[in-house]
Amino acid sequence: MNEQSLFEKYGGFARISRVVLSFYDTLLDSDDIGPFFDDIDMSRMVDHQTKFIASLLGGPASYTDNQLRQLHSHLPIEDDHFDELKVVLGATLKDHEFTDPDIIAVLQEFEKRRGLIVG
Amino acid sequence: MSIETINEQLLRAIGVGVALLDGNSFNFRFHNDTFEEWFGKPEADARLGDVFSELDIDALRKGLKENGGYTGETRFKKKRRTMAVALDFTLTEEGGQEIAVLVCQNITRIRELESMIDSYSMMVERNNRELKREKEQVEKLLLNIMPRAVYEEFKTFGVVTPQLYDPVSVLMLDFVGFTDMVASADPSVTVTELNDIYSAFDRIGEQFGCERIKTIGDAYITVAGLPDPTPDHSKAAANAAIRFIRYLERRNSSHPNQWRCRIGLATGAVVGSVVGIQKYVYDIFGPAVNLATRLQEFSEPMQISVQDEMAATLREHFELANLGSRDIRGFGQKDVWHLLDTAKTMKKAGK
């Protein structure tokens, strides 16, 4: 049997959508990461965040490695930015009552994609 | 403090943008703090179109005239967030003058949620498509190892009841010198060719209503009369056998690797069932299978051997040659016949 994904464990789209919106809010307010989204249209940004969070939590559809690489290839994202994003993500999950082991698991998933995003 | 002052202060402080405009010129007469926070402070003589350049003023005028109201939506960037604001105009009269009341609601969150639902539903739809594709692939695989009727039973009940099929005709085909070929030729070429040939056999079998049961290495077993009883199962198996050989002959004439087979045909009873729990195999057992296997050994390359009882029913439609009585292991002394390809014998005879 397949193990239940974190996406399912934390209530599926109904609850994860709130995580995505808080994450999105925090990113837009962040002075370090926010500027990357200055010229991006809201619906594209929300679409990206929804797919990204869903893929980290084992949700219904995942970004492939190639998609992630392509999406970020034109952006001057550095390790510092990635680290900051990791902090924001961890805090967002904490706010939404994810348990510590689950937060660690999600952040590990995120860390695995560092090479695709930073470049 | 007068009631008017309190009202005005309330109006200024609420989280909804409010502006009052001259009903004809659309000059700003009043705006509250929220409005100013979103759209800036209009100049002293500013008109509506100066603040909302994308707003269709003619449509607004028409809406106010005909319905006394008009709704629209506007977007603007606030820092890096795209704000979406719903604009709602209503016409009213104050002291003999027409006033357009503009109420602006922040619907950014609603639009963000809509985008998220769009994104999510697209993911779910894609997932569903993938699941459907996977399901079809599994179904195709299972249909490859069991007849459709058996698969339907398996799908519905999770088990397959062993069934006795009597009578059916079993065709057992074996290649001559296959072991040597595997040892001497390129294995991937051998497998590819074997796969081509089996696929062709499947197609031929299907034409005549034969159900391929399995292949074990170079042995190919197909059955007519299963799972649905067919009155002319022996004819179907004989026709398939003749076509198998014709196919191989044609293939051999244009290929370097020569494939030659022996075929045994037998009529009788078999039991069909899914065997195994982890690795499902649909298989058939019974005298007809054993007999077909034994008979196949009486065939010279590219020959078809047929048991006596089956020969009796085939005689009407096919040409058969009697091999005489033979000792068939497990079945005793029986007459064995060779099924001839009538079309070919006629050609040879110059007819």
Coordinates of C-alpha atoms in Angstrom, one line a residue:
Chain A
M1 CA 0.0 0.0 0.0
N2 CA 1.1 3.6 -0.7
E3 CA 2.0 5.6 2.3
Q4 CA -0.3 8.6 2.9
S5 CA 1.3 11.7 1.6
L6 CA 1.8 14.8 3.7
F7 CA -0.6 16.5 1.3
E8 CA -3.3 14.1 2.4
K9 CA -2.3 14.0 6.0
Y10 CA -2.7 17.7 6.4
G11 CA -6.2 17.8 5.0
G12 CA -5.7 17.9 1.2
F13 CA -6.3 21.0 -0.8
A14 CA -8.8 22.6 1.6
R15 CA -6.1 23.1 4.2
I16 CA -3.0 23.2 2.1
S17 CA -4.4 26.1 0.1
R18 CA -4.0 28.2 3.3
V19 CA -0.4 27.1 3.6
V20 CA 0.1 28.2 0.0
L21 CA -1.5 31.6 0.5
S22 CA 0.5 32.3 3.7
F23 CA 3.7 31.3 1.9
Y24 CA 2.8 33.5 -1.0
D25 CA 2.1 36.4 1.3
T26 CA 5.3 36.1 3.2
L27 CA 7.3 35.8 0.0
L28 CA 5.8 38.9 -1.5
D29 CA 6.6 40.8 1.7
S30 CA 10.1 39.6 1.9
D31 CA 12.7 42.1 0.8
D32 CA 15.2 39.4 -0.1
I33 CA 13.0 37.1 -2.2
G34 CA 10.1 39.4 -3.0
P35 CA 11.9 41.2 -5.9
F36 CA 12.0 38.0 -7.9
F37 CA 8.3 38.2 -8.2
D38 CA 8.1 41.9 -9.0
D39 CA 7.1 41.4 -12.6
I40 CA 5.2 38.2 -12.3
D41 CA 1.5 38.1 -12.8
M42 CA -0.5 37.1 -9.7
S43 CA -2.3 34.1 -11.3
R44 CA 1.1 32.7 -12.5
M45 CA 2.6 33.2 -9.2
V46 CA -0.2 31.5 -7.3
D47 CA -0.2 28.7 -9.9
H48 CA 3.6 28.2 -9.3
Q49 CA 3.2 28.2 -5.5
T50 CA 0.3 25.8 -5.6
K51 CA 2.2 23.3 -7.7
F52 CA 5.4 23.8 -5.8
I53 CA 4.0 23.2 -2.4
A54 CA 1.9 20.3 -3.7
S55 CA 5.0 18.7 -5.1
L56 CA 6.9 19.1 -1.9
L57 CA 4.1 17.5 0.1
G58 CA 3.5 14.7 -2.4
G59 CA 0.3 16.2 -3.7
P60 CA -1.6 15.5 -6.9
A61 CA 0.9 16.7 -9.4
S62 CA 4.6 17.3 -9.1
Y63 CA 7.0 19.5 -10.9
T64 CA 9.5 17.5 -12.7
D65 CA 13.2 18.3 -12.2
N66 CA 13.3 19.7 -15.7
Q67 CA 10.4 21.9 -15.2
L68 CA 11.9 23.3 -12.0
R69 CA 15.2 23.9 -13.7
Q70 CA 13.6 25.7 -16.6
L71 CA 11.4 27.8 -14.4
H72 CA 14.3 29.2 -12.5
S73 CA 17.0 29.2 -15.1
H74 CA 16.6 32.8 -16.0
L75 CA 16.7 34.0 -12.3
P76 CA 19.8 35.0 -10.5
I77 CA 18.9 32.9 -7.4
E78 CA 21.8 32.4 -5.0
D79 CA 22.2 30.1 -2.0
D80 CA 21.3 32.9 0.4
H81 CA 17.9 33.3 -1.3
F82 CA 17.3 29.6 -1.2
D83 CA 18.2 29.5 2.5
E84 CA 15.8 32.4 3.2
L85 CA 13.1 30.6 1.3
K86 CA 13.7 27.5 3.4
V87 CA 13.3 29.5 6.6
V88 CA 10.1 31.1 5.3
L89 CA 8.7 27.7 4.3
G90 CA 9.6 26.1 7.7
A91 CA 7.9 29.0 9.5
T92 CA 4.8 28.8 7.3
L93 CA 4.5 25.1 8.0
K94 CA 5.0 25.7 11.7
D95 CA 2.2 28.3 11.7
H96 CA -0.1 25.8 10.1
E97 CA 0.7 23.2 12.8
F98 CA 2.8 20.8 10.9
T99 CA 4.7 18.6 13.3
D100 CA 8.5 19.0 13.6
P101 CA 9.3 15.7 11.9
D102 CA 7.0 16.6 9.0
I103 CA 8.5 20.0 8.6
I104 CA 12.0 18.4 8.5
A105 CA 10.8 16.0 5.9
V106 CA 9.4 18.8 3.7
L107 CA 12.5 20.9 4.1
Q108 CA 14.6 17.9 3.1
E109 CA 12.4 17.5 0.0
F110 CA 13.0 21.2 -0.7
E111 CA 16.8 20.9 -0.1
K112 CA 16.9 18.1 -2.7
R113 CA 15.8 20.7 -5.3
R114 CA 18.5 23.2 -4.4
G115 CA 20.6 22.3 -7.4
L116 CA 17.7 22.9 -9.8
I117 CA 16.7 26.3 -8.4
V118 CA 20.0 27.9 -7.5
G119 CA 22.1 28.6 -10.5
Chain B
M1 CA -19.7 66.3 17.1
S2 CA -22.6 66.2 14.7
I3 CA -24.1 63.1 13.2
E4 CA -22.8 64.2 9.8
T5 CA -19.3 64.4 11.1
I6 CA -19.5 61.0 12.7
N7 CA -20.9 59.5 9.5
E8 CA -18.1 61.1 7.5
Q9 CA -15.4 59.8 9.9
L10 CA -16.9 56.3 9.8
L11 CA -17.0 56.5 6.0
R12 CA -13.4 57.5 6.0
A13 CA -12.2 54.7 8.3
I14 CA -14.0 51.6 6.8
G15 CA -12.0 49.1 4.8
V16 CA -14.1 49.7 1.7
G17 CA -13.1 52.4 -0.7
V18 CA -15.8 55.0 -1.2
A19 CA -16.0 58.0 -3.5
L20 CA -18.8 60.3 -4.5
L21 CA -18.8 61.7 -8.0
D22 CA -20.8 64.2 -9.9
G23 CA -23.4 62.3 -11.8
N24 CA -22.8 64.1 -15.1
S25 CA -19.1 65.1 -15.2
F26 CA -17.8 62.3 -13.0
N27 CA -15.7 64.8 -11.1
F28 CA -14.7 63.7 -7.6
R29 CA -16.7 65.2 -4.8
F30 CA -15.5 63.1 -2.0
H31 CA -13.3 60.0 -1.3
N32 CA -12.5 58.2 1.8
D33 CA -9.1 57.1 3.3
T34 CA -9.2 53.6 1.9
F35 CA -9.9 54.9 -1.6
E36 CA -6.9 57.2 -1.2
E37 CA -4.7 54.5 0.1
W38 CA -5.4 52.3 -3.0
F39 CA -5.7 54.8 -5.8
G40 CA -3.9 57.9 -4.5
K41 CA -5.5 61.3 -3.8
P42 CA -7.4 62.6 -6.9
E43 CA -6.4 66.1 -8.1
A44 CA -8.8 68.8 -7.2
D45 CA -10.6 68.8 -10.6
A46 CA -9.9 65.1 -11.4
R47 CA -12.5 63.1 -13.2
L48 CA -13.1 59.4 -12.8
G49 CA -11.3 58.5 -16.1
D50 CA -8.1 60.2 -14.7
V51 CA -7.9 57.7 -11.9
F52 CA -9.3 54.6 -13.7
S53 CA -7.9 54.9 -17.2
E54 CA -9.1 51.5 -18.2
L55 CA -12.7 52.0 -17.1
D56 CA -15.2 52.2 -19.9
I57 CA -16.9 55.5 -19.2
D58 CA -19.5 55.2 -21.9
A59 CA -20.6 51.8 -20.5
L60 CA -20.7 53.3 -17.1
R61 CA -22.9 56.2 -18.2
K62 CA -25.2 53.8 -20.1
G63 CA -25.4 51.5 -17.0
L64 CA -26.2 54.3 -14.7
K65 CA -28.8 55.7 -17.0
E66 CA -30.6 52.5 -17.8
N67 CA -30.2 50.5 -14.6
G68 CA -29.1 53.1 -12.0
G69 CA -25.9 51.1 -11.4
Y70 CA -22.8 49.6 -12.9
T71 CA -20.1 47.2 -11.8
G72 CA -16.5 46.7 -13.0
E73 CA -13.2 45.6 -11.8
T74 CA -9.8 47.1 -11.8
R75 CA -6.2 45.9 -11.0
F76 CA -3.2 47.7 -9.9
K77 CA 0.2 46.8 -8.4
K78 CA 0.8 47.7 -4.8
K79 CA 4.4 47.0 -4.1
R80 CA 4.6 43.6 -5.8
R81 CA 1.1 42.4 -5.1
T82 CA -1.5 42.6 -7.8
M83 CA -4.5 44.1 -6.2
A84 CA -7.9 43.3 -7.6
V85 CA -10.7 45.7 -6.7
A86 CA -14.4 45.4 -7.6
L87 CA -16.0 48.8 -8.5
D88 CA -19.7 49.2 -7.8
F89 CA -21.4 52.4 -9.0
T90 CA -24.9 53.5 -8.0
L91 CA -26.8 56.6 -8.9
T92 CA -28.5 58.7 -6.3
E93 CA -29.8 62.3 -5.9
E94 CA -28.9 64.8 -3.3
G95 CA -30.4 68.3 -3.3
G96 CA -31.5 68.0 -6.9
Q97 CA -28.1 66.9 -8.1
E98 CA -27.2 63.5 -9.4
I99 CA -24.4 61.8 -7.5
A100 CA -22.7 58.5 -8.5
V101 CA -21.6 56.6 -5.4
L102 CA -18.6 54.4 -6.0
V103 CA -17.9 51.5 -3.6
C104 CA -14.6 49.7 -4.0
Q105 CA -14.2 46.2 -2.5
N106 CA -10.8 44.5 -2.2
I107 CA -11.3 41.2 -4.0
T108 CA -7.6 40.3 -4.3
R109 CA -7.9 37.3 -2.0
I110 CA -10.9 36.0 -4.0
R111 CA -9.0 36.3 -7.3
E112 CA -5.9 34.6 -5.7
L113 CA -8.1 31.8 -4.5
E114 CA -9.7 31.4 -7.9
S115 CA -6.2 31.2 -9.5
M116 CA -5.3 28.6 -6.9
I117 CA -8.4 26.5 -7.6
D118 CA -7.7 26.7 -11.3
S119 CA -4.2 25.6 -10.8
Y120 CA -5.2 22.8 -8.5
S121 CA -8.1 21.5 -10.6
M122 CA -5.7 21.4 -13.6
M123 CA -3.3 19.3 -11.5
V124 CA -6.2 17.0 -10.5
E125 CA -7.4 16.6 -14.0
R126 CA -3.9 15.8 -15.2
N127 CA -3.7 13.2 -12.4
N128 CA -7.0 11.7 -13.4
R129 CA -5.8 11.4 -17.0
E130 CA -2.6 9.7 -15.8
L131 CA -4.6 7.3 -13.6
K132 CA -6.9 6.5 -16.4
R133 CA -3.9 5.8 -18.7
E134 CA -2.3 3.6 -16.1
K135 CA -5.6 1.7 -15.5
E136 CA -5.8 1.1 -19.3
Q137 CA -2.3 -0.2 -19.3
V138 CA -2.9 -2.6 -16.5
E139 CA -6.1 -3.7 -18.2
K140 CA -4.2 -4.3 -21.4
L141 CA -1.5 -6.3 -19.6
L142 CA -4.1 -8.4 -17.8
L143 CA -6.0 -9.0 -21.1
N144 CA -2.8 -10.2 -22.5
I145 CA -2.6 -13.0 -20.0
M146 CA -6.3 -13.9 -19.7
P147 CA -9.5 -13.8 -21.8
R148 CA -11.7 -10.7 -21.5
A149 CA -14.6 -12.6 -19.8
V150 CA -12.2 -14.0 -17.2
Y151 CA -10.7 -10.6 -16.7
E152 CA -14.2 -9.1 -16.1
E153 CA -14.9 -11.8 -13.6
F154 CA -11.5 -11.1 -11.9
K155 CA -12.2 -7.4 -11.9
T156 CA -15.6 -7.8 -10.3
F157 CA -15.0 -10.5 -7.8
G158 CA -11.2 -10.4 -7.3
V159 CA -11.1 -14.2 -8.0
V160 CA -11.6 -16.4 -10.9
T161 CA -13.6 -19.6 -10.6
P162 CA -11.9 -22.5 -12.4
Q163 CA -14.1 -23.4 -15.3
L164 CA -14.4 -26.6 -17.3
Y165 CA -14.6 -25.9 -21.0
D166 CA -15.6 -29.0 -22.9
P167 CA -15.1 -29.4 -25.8
V168 CA -12.5 -27.0 -27.0
S169 CA -9.7 -27.3 -29.6
V170 CA -6.1 -26.7 -28.5
L171 CA -3.3 -25.7 -30.9
M172 CA 0.2 -26.3 -29.6
L173 CA 3.0 -24.9 -31.6
D174 CA 6.7 -25.5 -31.1
F175 CA 9.7 -24.2 -33.1
V176 CA 12.2 -26.6 -34.6
G177 CA 15.8 -26.1 -33.5
F178 CA 14.9 -23.1 -31.3
T179 CA 17.5 -24.0 -28.6
D180 CA 20.3 -24.0 -31.2
M181 CA 19.1 -20.7 -32.6
V182 CA 19.1 -19.1 -29.1
A183 CA 22.6 -20.3 -28.5
S184 CA 24.0 -19.2 -31.9
A185 CA 22.2 -16.0 -32.8
D186 CA 22.1 -12.6 -31.3
P187 CA 19.6 -13.1 -28.3
S188 CA 17.9 -9.7 -28.9
V189 CA 17.3 -10.5 -32.5
T190 CA 15.9 -13.9 -31.6
V191 CA 13.5 -12.3 -29.1
T192 CA 12.5 -9.5 -31.4
E193 CA 11.7 -12.0 -34.2
L194 CA 9.9 -14.3 -31.8
N195 CA 7.9 -11.4 -30.6
D196 CA 7.0 -10.4 -34.2
I197 CA 5.9 -13.9 -35.0
Y198 CA 3.8 -14.3 -31.8
S199 CA 2.1 -11.0 -32.5
A200 CA 1.3 -12.2 -36.0
F201 CA 0.0 -15.5 -34.5
D202 CA -2.2 -13.5 -32.1
R203 CA -3.7 -11.5 -35.0
I204 CA -4.3 -14.6 -37.1
G205 CA -5.8 -16.4 -34.0
E206 CA -8.1 -13.5 -33.4
Q207 CA -9.4 -13.7 -36.9
F208 CA -10.5 -17.2 -36.3
G209 CA -11.7 -16.7 -32.8
C210 CA -8.8 -18.4 -31.0
E211 CA -7.7 -17.1 -27.7
R212 CA -4.0 -17.2 -27.1
I213 CA -3.4 -18.8 -23.7
K214 CA 0.3 -18.5 -23.2
T215 CA 3.8 -18.8 -24.6
I216 CA 6.5 -20.8 -22.8
G217 CA 9.7 -19.8 -24.6
D218 CA 9.2 -21.1 -28.1
A219 CA 5.9 -22.9 -27.4
Y220 CA 2.7 -21.2 -28.3
I221 CA -0.7 -22.4 -27.1
T222 CA -3.9 -21.1 -28.4
V223 CA -7.5 -22.4 -27.9
A224 CA -10.7 -22.2 -29.8
G225 CA -14.0 -22.5 -28.0
L226 CA -13.0 -20.7 -24.8
P227 CA -14.3 -18.8 -22.9
D228 CA -17.4 -18.8 -25.0
P229 CA -18.4 -22.1 -26.5
T230 CA -17.9 -22.2 -30.3
P231 CA -19.5 -25.0 -32.3
D232 CA -16.8 -25.0 -35.0
H233 CA -13.8 -24.7 -32.6
S234 CA -11.9 -27.5 -34.4
K235 CA -12.3 -25.8 -37.7
A236 CA -11.1 -22.5 -36.2
A237 CA -8.0 -24.1 -34.7
A238 CA -7.2 -25.9 -38.0
N239 CA -7.6 -22.7 -40.0
A240 CA -5.3 -20.9 -37.6
A241 CA -2.8 -23.7 -37.8
I242 CA -2.7 -23.5 -41.6
R243 CA -2.3 -19.8 -41.5
F244 CA 0.5 -19.9 -39.0
I245 CA 2.5 -22.1 -41.3
R246 CA 1.7 -20.0 -44.4
Y247 CA 2.8 -16.9 -42.4
L248 CA 6.1 -18.5 -41.5
E249 CA 6.7 -19.7 -45.0
R250 CA 6.2 -16.2 -46.4
R251 CA 8.3 -14.7 -43.6
N252 CA 11.1 -17.2 -44.2
S253 CA 11.3 -16.3 -47.9
S254 CA 12.4 -12.8 -47.1
H255 CA 14.3 -13.3 -43.8
P256 CA 17.8 -14.7 -43.1
N257 CA 16.5 -16.5 -39.9
Q258 CA 14.4 -19.5 -40.8
W259 CA 11.6 -20.3 -38.4
R260 CA 10.1 -23.7 -38.7
C261 CA 7.4 -25.1 -36.4
R262 CA 5.6 -28.3 -35.5
I263 CA 1.9 -28.1 -34.6
G264 CA -0.3 -30.4 -32.7
L265 CA -4.1 -30.1 -32.7
A266 CA -6.4 -31.8 -30.3
T267 CA -10.0 -31.6 -29.2
G268 CA -11.2 -32.3 -25.7
A269 CA -11.8 -30.8 -22.3
V270 CA -9.7 -28.2 -20.4
V271 CA -9.9 -26.4 -17.2
G272 CA -9.1 -22.7 -17.3
S273 CA -8.3 -20.6 -14.3
V274 CA -6.1 -17.8 -12.9
V275 CA -3.2 -19.4 -11.1
G276 CA -1.0 -17.8 -8.5
I277 CA -1.6 -15.0 -6.1
Q278 CA 1.2 -12.6 -6.6
K279 CA 2.0 -13.4 -10.2
Y280 CA -1.2 -14.0 -12.0
V281 CA -1.1 -16.5 -14.8
Y282 CA -4.2 -17.6 -16.7
D283 CA -3.6 -21.2 -17.6
I284 CA -5.4 -24.2 -18.9
F285 CA -5.0 -27.8 -18.0
G286 CA -6.5 -31.0 -19.1
P287 CA -6.3 -33.8 -21.6
A288 CA -6.7 -31.6 -24.7
V289 CA -3.6 -29.7 -23.7
N290 CA -1.6 -32.8 -23.1
L291 CA -2.8 -34.5 -26.3
A292 CA -2.0 -31.4 -28.4
T293 CA 1.5 -31.4 -26.9
R294 CA 2.1 -35.1 -27.7
L295 CA 0.7 -34.7 -31.2
Q296 CA 3.0 -31.8 -32.0
E297 CA 5.9 -34.3 -31.6
F298 CA 4.5 -36.3 -34.5
S299 CA 4.8 -33.4 -36.9
E300 CA 7.7 -32.9 -39.2
P301 CA 8.8 -29.3 -39.5
M302 CA 6.0 -27.2 -40.9
Q303 CA 3.5 -30.0 -40.4
I304 CA 0.3 -30.1 -38.4
S305 CA -0.7 -33.3 -36.6
V306 CA -4.3 -33.9 -35.6
Q307 CA -5.9 -36.5 -33.3
D308 CA -8.4 -39.0 -34.7
E309 CA -11.6 -37.5 -33.2
M310 CA -10.8 -34.1 -34.4
A311 CA -9.8 -35.4 -37.8
A312 CA -13.3 -36.8 -38.1
T313 CA -14.9 -33.4 -37.8
L314 CA -12.4 -31.7 -39.9
R315 CA -12.7 -34.1 -42.8
E316 CA -15.6 -32.2 -44.2
H317 CA -13.6 -29.0 -44.8
F318 CA -10.0 -30.0 -44.9
E319 CA -7.7 -32.4 -46.6
L320 CA -6.1 -34.9 -44.2
A321 CA -3.5 -37.6 -44.6
N322 CA -3.5 -40.6 -42.3
L323 CA -0.3 -41.4 -40.6
G324 CA -1.6 -44.7 -39.2
S325 CA -2.0 -45.8 -35.7
R326 CA 0.6 -44.4 -33.2
D327 CA 1.3 -44.9 -29.6
I328 CA 0.5 -41.6 -27.9
R329 CA 2.1 -41.4 -24.5
G330 CA -0.7 -41.4 -21.9
F331 CA -3.4 -41.9 -24.5
G332 CA -2.6 -45.3 -25.9
Q333 CA -2.8 -46.4 -29.6
K334 CA -4.6 -43.9 -31.7
D335 CA -4.7 -42.9 -35.4
V336 CA -2.8 -39.7 -36.1
W337 CA -3.5 -37.5 -39.1
H338 CA -1.7 -34.7 -40.9
L339 CA -3.7 -31.7 -41.7
L340 CA -2.9 -30.5 -45.2
D341 CA -3.1 -27.0 -46.6
T342 CA -5.7 -27.6 -49.3
A343 CA -5.0 -24.4 -51.2
K344 CA -1.3 -25.5 -51.5
T345 CA -2.0 -29.1 -52.5
M346 CA -4.4 -27.8 -55.1
K347 CA -1.7 -25.5 -56.4
K348 CA 0.8 -28.3 -56.6
A349 CA -1.6 -30.4 -58.5
G350 CA -1.8 -27.6 -61.0
K351 CA -5.5 -26.9 -60.3

